[in-house]
GROMACS .gro file of C-alpha atoms in nm:
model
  256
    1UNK     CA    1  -9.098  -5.070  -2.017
    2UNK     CA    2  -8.764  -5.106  -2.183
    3UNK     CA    3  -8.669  -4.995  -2.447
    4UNK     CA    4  -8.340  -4.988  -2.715
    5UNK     CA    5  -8.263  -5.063  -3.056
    6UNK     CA    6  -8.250  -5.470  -3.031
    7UNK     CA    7  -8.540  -5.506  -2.792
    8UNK     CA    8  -8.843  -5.350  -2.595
    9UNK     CA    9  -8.961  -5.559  -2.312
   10UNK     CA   10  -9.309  -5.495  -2.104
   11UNK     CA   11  -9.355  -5.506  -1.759
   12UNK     CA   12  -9.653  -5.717  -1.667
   13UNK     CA   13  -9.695  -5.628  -1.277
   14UNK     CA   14  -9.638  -5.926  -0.992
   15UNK     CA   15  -9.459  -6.093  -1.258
   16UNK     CA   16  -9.095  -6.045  -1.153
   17UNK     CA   17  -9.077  -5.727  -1.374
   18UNK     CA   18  -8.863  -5.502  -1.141
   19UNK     CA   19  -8.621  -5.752  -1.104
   20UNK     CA   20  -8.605  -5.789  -1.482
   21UNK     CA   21  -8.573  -5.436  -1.547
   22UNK     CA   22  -8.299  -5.422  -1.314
   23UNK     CA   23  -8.110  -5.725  -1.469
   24UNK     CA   24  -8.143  -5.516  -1.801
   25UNK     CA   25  -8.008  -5.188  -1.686
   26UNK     CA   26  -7.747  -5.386  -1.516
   27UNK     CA   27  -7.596  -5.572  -1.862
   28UNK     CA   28  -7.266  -5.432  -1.950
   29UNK     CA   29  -7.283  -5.232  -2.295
   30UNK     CA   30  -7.695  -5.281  -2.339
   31UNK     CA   31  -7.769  -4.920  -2.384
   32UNK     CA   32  -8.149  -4.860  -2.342
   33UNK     CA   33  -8.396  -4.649  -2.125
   34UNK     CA   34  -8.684  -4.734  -1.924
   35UNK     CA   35  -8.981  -4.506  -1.975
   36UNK     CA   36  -9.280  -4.524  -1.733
   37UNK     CA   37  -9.346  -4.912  -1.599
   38UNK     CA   38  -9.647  -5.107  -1.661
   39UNK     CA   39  -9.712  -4.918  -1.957
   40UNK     CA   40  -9.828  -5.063  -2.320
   41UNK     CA   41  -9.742  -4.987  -2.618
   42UNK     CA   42  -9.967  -4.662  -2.686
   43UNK     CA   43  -9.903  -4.474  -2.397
   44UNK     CA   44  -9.525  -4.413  -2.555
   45UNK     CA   45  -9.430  -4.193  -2.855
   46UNK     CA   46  -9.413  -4.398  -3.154
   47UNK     CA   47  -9.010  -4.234  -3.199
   48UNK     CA   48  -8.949  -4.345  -2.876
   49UNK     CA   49  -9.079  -4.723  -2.960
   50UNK     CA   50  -8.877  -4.755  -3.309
   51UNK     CA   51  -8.987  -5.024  -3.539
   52UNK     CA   52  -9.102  -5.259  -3.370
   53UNK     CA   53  -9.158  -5.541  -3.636
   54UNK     CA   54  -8.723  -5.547  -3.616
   55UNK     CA   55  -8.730  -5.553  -3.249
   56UNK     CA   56  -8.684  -5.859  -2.998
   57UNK     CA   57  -9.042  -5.835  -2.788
   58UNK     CA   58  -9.050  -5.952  -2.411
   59UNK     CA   59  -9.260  -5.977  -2.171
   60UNK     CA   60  -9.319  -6.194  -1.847
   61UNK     CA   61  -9.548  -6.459  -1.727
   62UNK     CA   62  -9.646  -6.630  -1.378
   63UNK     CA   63  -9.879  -6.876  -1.243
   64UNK     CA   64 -10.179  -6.719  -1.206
   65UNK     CA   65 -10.283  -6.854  -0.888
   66UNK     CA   66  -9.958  -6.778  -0.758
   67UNK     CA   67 -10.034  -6.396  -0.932
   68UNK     CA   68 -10.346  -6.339  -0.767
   69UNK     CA   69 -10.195  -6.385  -0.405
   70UNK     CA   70  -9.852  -6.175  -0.470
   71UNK     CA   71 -10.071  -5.899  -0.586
   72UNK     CA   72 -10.347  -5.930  -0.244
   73UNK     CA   73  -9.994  -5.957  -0.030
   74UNK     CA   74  -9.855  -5.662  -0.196
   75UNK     CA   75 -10.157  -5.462  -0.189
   76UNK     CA   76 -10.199  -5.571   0.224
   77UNK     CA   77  -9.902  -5.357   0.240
   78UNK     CA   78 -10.091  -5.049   0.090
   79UNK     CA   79  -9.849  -5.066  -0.218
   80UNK     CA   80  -9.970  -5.091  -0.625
   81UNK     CA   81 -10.192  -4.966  -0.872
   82UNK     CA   82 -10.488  -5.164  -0.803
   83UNK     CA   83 -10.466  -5.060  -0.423
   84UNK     CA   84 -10.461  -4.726  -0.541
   85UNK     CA   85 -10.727  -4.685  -0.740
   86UNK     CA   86 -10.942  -4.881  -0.490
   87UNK     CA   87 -10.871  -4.738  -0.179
   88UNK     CA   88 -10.610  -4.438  -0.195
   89UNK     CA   89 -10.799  -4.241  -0.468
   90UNK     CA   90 -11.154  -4.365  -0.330
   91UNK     CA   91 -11.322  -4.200  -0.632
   92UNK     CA   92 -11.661  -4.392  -0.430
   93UNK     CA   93 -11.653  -4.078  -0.157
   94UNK     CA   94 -11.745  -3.840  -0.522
   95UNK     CA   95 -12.090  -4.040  -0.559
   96UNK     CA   96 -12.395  -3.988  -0.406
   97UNK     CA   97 -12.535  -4.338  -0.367
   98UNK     CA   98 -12.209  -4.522  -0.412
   99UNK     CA   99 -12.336  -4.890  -0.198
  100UNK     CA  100 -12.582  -4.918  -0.506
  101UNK     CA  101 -12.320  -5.026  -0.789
  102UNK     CA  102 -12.010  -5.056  -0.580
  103UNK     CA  103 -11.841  -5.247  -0.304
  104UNK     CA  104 -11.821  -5.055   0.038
  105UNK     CA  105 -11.447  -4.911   0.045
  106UNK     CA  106 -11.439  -5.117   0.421
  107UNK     CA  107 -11.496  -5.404   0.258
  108UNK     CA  108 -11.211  -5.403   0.046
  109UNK     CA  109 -10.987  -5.242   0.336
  110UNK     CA  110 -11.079  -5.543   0.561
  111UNK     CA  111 -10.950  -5.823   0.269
  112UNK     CA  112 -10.640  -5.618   0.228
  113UNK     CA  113 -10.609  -5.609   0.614
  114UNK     CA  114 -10.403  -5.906   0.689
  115UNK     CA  115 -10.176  -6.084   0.437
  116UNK     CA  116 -10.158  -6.430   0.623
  117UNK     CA  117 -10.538  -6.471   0.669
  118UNK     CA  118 -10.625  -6.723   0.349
  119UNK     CA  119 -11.001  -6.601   0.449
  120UNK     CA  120 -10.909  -6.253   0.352
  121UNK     CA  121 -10.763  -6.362  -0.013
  122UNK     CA  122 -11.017  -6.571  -0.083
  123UNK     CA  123 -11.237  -6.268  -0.019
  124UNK     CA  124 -11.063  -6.033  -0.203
  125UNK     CA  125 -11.039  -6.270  -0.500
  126UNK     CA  126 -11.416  -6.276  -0.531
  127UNK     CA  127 -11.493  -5.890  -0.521
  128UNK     CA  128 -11.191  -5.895  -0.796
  129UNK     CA  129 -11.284  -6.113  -1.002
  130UNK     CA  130 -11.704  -6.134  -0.951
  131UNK     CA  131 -11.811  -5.828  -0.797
  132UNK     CA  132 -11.541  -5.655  -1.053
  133UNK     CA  133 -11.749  -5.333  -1.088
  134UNK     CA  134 -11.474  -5.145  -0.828
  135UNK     CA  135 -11.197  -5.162  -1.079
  136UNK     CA  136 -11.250  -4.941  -1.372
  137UNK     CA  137 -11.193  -5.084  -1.743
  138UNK     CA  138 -11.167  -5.439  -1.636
  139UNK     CA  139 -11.479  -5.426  -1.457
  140UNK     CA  140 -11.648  -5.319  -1.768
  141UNK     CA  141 -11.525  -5.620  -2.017
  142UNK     CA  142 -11.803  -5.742  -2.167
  143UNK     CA  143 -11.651  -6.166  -2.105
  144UNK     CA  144 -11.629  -6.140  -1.733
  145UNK     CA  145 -11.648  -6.527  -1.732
  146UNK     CA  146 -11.345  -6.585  -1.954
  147UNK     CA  147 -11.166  -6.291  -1.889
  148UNK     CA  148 -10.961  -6.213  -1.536
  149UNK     CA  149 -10.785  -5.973  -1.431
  150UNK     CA  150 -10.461  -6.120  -1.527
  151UNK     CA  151 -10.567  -6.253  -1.857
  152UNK     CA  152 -10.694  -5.856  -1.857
  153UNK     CA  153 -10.381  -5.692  -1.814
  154UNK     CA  154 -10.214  -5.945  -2.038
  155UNK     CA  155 -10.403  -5.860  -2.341
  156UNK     CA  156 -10.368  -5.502  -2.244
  157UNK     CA  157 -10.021  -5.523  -2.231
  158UNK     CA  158  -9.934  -5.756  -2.535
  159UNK     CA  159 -10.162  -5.757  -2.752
  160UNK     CA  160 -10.174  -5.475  -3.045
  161UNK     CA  161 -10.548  -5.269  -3.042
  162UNK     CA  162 -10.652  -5.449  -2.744
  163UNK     CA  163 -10.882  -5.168  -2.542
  164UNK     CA  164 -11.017  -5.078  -2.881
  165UNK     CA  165 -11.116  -5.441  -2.912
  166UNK     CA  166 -11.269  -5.562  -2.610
  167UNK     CA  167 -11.637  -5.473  -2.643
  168UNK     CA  168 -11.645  -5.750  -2.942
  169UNK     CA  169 -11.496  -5.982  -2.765
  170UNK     CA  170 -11.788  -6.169  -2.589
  171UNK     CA  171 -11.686  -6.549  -2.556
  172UNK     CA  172 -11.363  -6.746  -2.428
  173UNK     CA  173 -11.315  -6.831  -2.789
  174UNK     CA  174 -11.351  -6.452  -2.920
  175UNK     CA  175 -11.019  -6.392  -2.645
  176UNK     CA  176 -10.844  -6.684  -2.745
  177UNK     CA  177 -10.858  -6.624  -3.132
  178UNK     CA  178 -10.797  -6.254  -3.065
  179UNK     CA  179 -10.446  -6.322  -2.853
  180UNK     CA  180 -10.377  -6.613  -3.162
  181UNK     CA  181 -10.384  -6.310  -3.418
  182UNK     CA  182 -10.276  -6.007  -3.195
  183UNK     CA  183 -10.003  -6.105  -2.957
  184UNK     CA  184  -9.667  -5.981  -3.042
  185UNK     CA  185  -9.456  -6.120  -2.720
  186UNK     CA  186  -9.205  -6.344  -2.897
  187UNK     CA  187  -8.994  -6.389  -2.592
  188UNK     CA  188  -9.141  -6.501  -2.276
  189UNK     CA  189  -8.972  -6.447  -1.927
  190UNK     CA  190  -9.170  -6.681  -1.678
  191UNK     CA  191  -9.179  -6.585  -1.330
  192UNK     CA  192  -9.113  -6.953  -1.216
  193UNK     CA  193  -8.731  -6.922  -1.483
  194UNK     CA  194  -8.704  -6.614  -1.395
  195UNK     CA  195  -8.314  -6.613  -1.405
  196UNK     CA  196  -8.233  -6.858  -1.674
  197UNK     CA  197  -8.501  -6.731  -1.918
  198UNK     CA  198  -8.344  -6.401  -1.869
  199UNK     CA  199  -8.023  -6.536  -1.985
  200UNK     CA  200  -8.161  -6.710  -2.291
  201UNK     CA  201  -8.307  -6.373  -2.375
  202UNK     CA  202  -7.976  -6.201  -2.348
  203UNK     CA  203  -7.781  -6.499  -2.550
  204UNK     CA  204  -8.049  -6.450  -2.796
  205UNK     CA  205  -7.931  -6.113  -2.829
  206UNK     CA  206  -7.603  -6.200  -2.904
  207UNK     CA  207  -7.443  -6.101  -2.566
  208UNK     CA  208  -7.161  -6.336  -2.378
  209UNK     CA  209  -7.225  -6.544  -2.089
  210UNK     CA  210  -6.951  -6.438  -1.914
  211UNK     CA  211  -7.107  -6.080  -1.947
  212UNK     CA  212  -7.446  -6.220  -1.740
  213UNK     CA  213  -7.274  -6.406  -1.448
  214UNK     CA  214  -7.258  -6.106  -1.218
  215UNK     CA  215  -7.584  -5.960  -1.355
  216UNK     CA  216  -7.771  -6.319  -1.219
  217UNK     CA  217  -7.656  -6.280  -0.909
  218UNK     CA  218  -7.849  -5.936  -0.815
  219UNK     CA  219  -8.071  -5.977  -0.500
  220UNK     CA  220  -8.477  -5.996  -0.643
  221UNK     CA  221  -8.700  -5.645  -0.486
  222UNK     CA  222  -9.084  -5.654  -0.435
  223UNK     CA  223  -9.074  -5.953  -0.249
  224UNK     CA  224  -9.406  -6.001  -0.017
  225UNK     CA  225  -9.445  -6.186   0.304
  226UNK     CA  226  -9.629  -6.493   0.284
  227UNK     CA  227  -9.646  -6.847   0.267
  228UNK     CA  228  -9.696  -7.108  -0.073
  229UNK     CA  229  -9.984  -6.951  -0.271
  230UNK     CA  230 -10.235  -7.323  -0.281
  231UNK     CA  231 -10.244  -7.277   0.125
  232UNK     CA  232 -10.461  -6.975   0.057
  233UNK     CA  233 -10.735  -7.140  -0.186
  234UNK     CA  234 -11.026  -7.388  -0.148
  235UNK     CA  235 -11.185  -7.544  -0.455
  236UNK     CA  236 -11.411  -7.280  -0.524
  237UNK     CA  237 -11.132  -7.004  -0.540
  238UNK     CA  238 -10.938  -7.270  -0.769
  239UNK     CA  239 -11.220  -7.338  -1.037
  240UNK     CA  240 -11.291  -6.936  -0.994
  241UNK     CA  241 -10.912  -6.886  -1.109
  242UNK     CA  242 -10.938  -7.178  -1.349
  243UNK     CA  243 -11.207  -7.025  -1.551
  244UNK     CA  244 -11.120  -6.673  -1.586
  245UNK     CA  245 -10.778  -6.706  -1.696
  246UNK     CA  246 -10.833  -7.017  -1.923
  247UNK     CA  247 -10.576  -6.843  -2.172
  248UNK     CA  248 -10.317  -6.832  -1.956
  249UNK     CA  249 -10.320  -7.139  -1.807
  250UNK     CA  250 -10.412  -7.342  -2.165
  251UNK     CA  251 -10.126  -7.141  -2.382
  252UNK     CA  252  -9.847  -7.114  -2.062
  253UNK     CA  253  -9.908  -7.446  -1.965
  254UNK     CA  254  -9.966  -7.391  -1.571
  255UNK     CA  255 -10.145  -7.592  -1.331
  256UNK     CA  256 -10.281  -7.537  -0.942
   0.00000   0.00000   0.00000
């Protein structure tokens, strides 16, 4: 996250976020400080946040199933959080009968094994997404049809009170009504505008264009090899994205 006395801006991961957060530390005269990454709200000191209510609040956005392959291709190079906690900490090897609620750890090495094998995604996405159990939190939301794991880290992320929340939420309507009242992102960046929503931001802010013309050009980081995200679904991963992250795709607008 970012963070100075116009503006605090979350970075949702896979959403162009490191690029952002180098376009904002690269703005001539924008003072601020980054403090941890993919962090929300709570997990800062409130002195640190400021008020918040007198604050510009960003955040970005992205397709969805464009998301769910750049974060498969990213983890197929043994990088990110959800690789991590998976397969790097293995906290599976620390139970005794671990096949009985959880995925084999070989199973999920194998989908992360090649990130040009569609076959391997569209695994993946299904012990994401329905087997679910292997990731800790989001495995235990209490919507699993409504809720992926985007639409999960979204609501983490922008959404005031959301982990104290989620065991009443129990429908797609309880999510959607909950993100209608709870949602403080004012200013979206979306992956797919990344450079000229950036700009917007910043002229929103009250800063020169001339300022931004060298910032625009910086290179983008965290890119992952692979080829258009639709060559790596069939209809059934589709309607699987479809339904889980209804809220994204209905409020953002986004289609396959």
């Amino acid at each position: 996250m970012f963070i100075n006395d116009k503006m605090i801006y979350l970075a949702l991961h896979k959403t162009g976020c490191s690029h952002v957060l180098k376009l904002l530390t690269s703005v001539k005269d924008f003072d601020g400080k980054i403090i941890g990454k993919h962090n929300n709200i709570y997990e800062v000191p409130k002195e640190s946040l400021g008020d918040l209510s007198q604050k510009i609040k960003s955040g970005n956005i992205r397709n969805p199933w464009d998301w769910y392959v750049s974060l498969w291709a990213f983890g197929s190079l043994k990088k990110g959080a959800l690789y991590e906690q998976i397969l790097k900490k293995n906290f599976l090897k620390k139970l005794k009968y671990p096949h009985l609620f959880f995925t084999p750890v070989n199973e999920w090495s194998e989908a992360y094994s090649d990130a040009t094998n569609p076959e391997l995604f569209r695994k993946w996405l299904k012990l994401l997404l329905v087997r679910r159990k292997d990731v800790v939190k989001f495995g235990e939301s209490s919507v699993p049809g409504s809720l992926g794991f985007l639409s999960y880290r979204y609501l983490q992320l922008y959404n005031y009170d959301f982990d104290k929340s989620i065991n009443k939420l129990k429908t797609f309507d309880d999510v959607k009504l909950f993100d209608e009242q709870n949602n403080f992102i004012n200013f979206f960046i979306y992956n797919e505008n990344l450079e000229s929503d950036f700009k917007k931001l910043m002229l929103g802010l009250g800063f020169d264009e001339k300022k931004l013309n060298g910032v625009l050009q910086i290179p983008k980081t965290n890119r992952s090899n692979r080829t258009h995200y639709r060559e790596y679904y069939d209809d059934e991963t589709v309607e699987l994205v479809k339904r889980q992250d209804k809220l994204i795709i209905e409020k953002h607008n986004y289609d396959f």
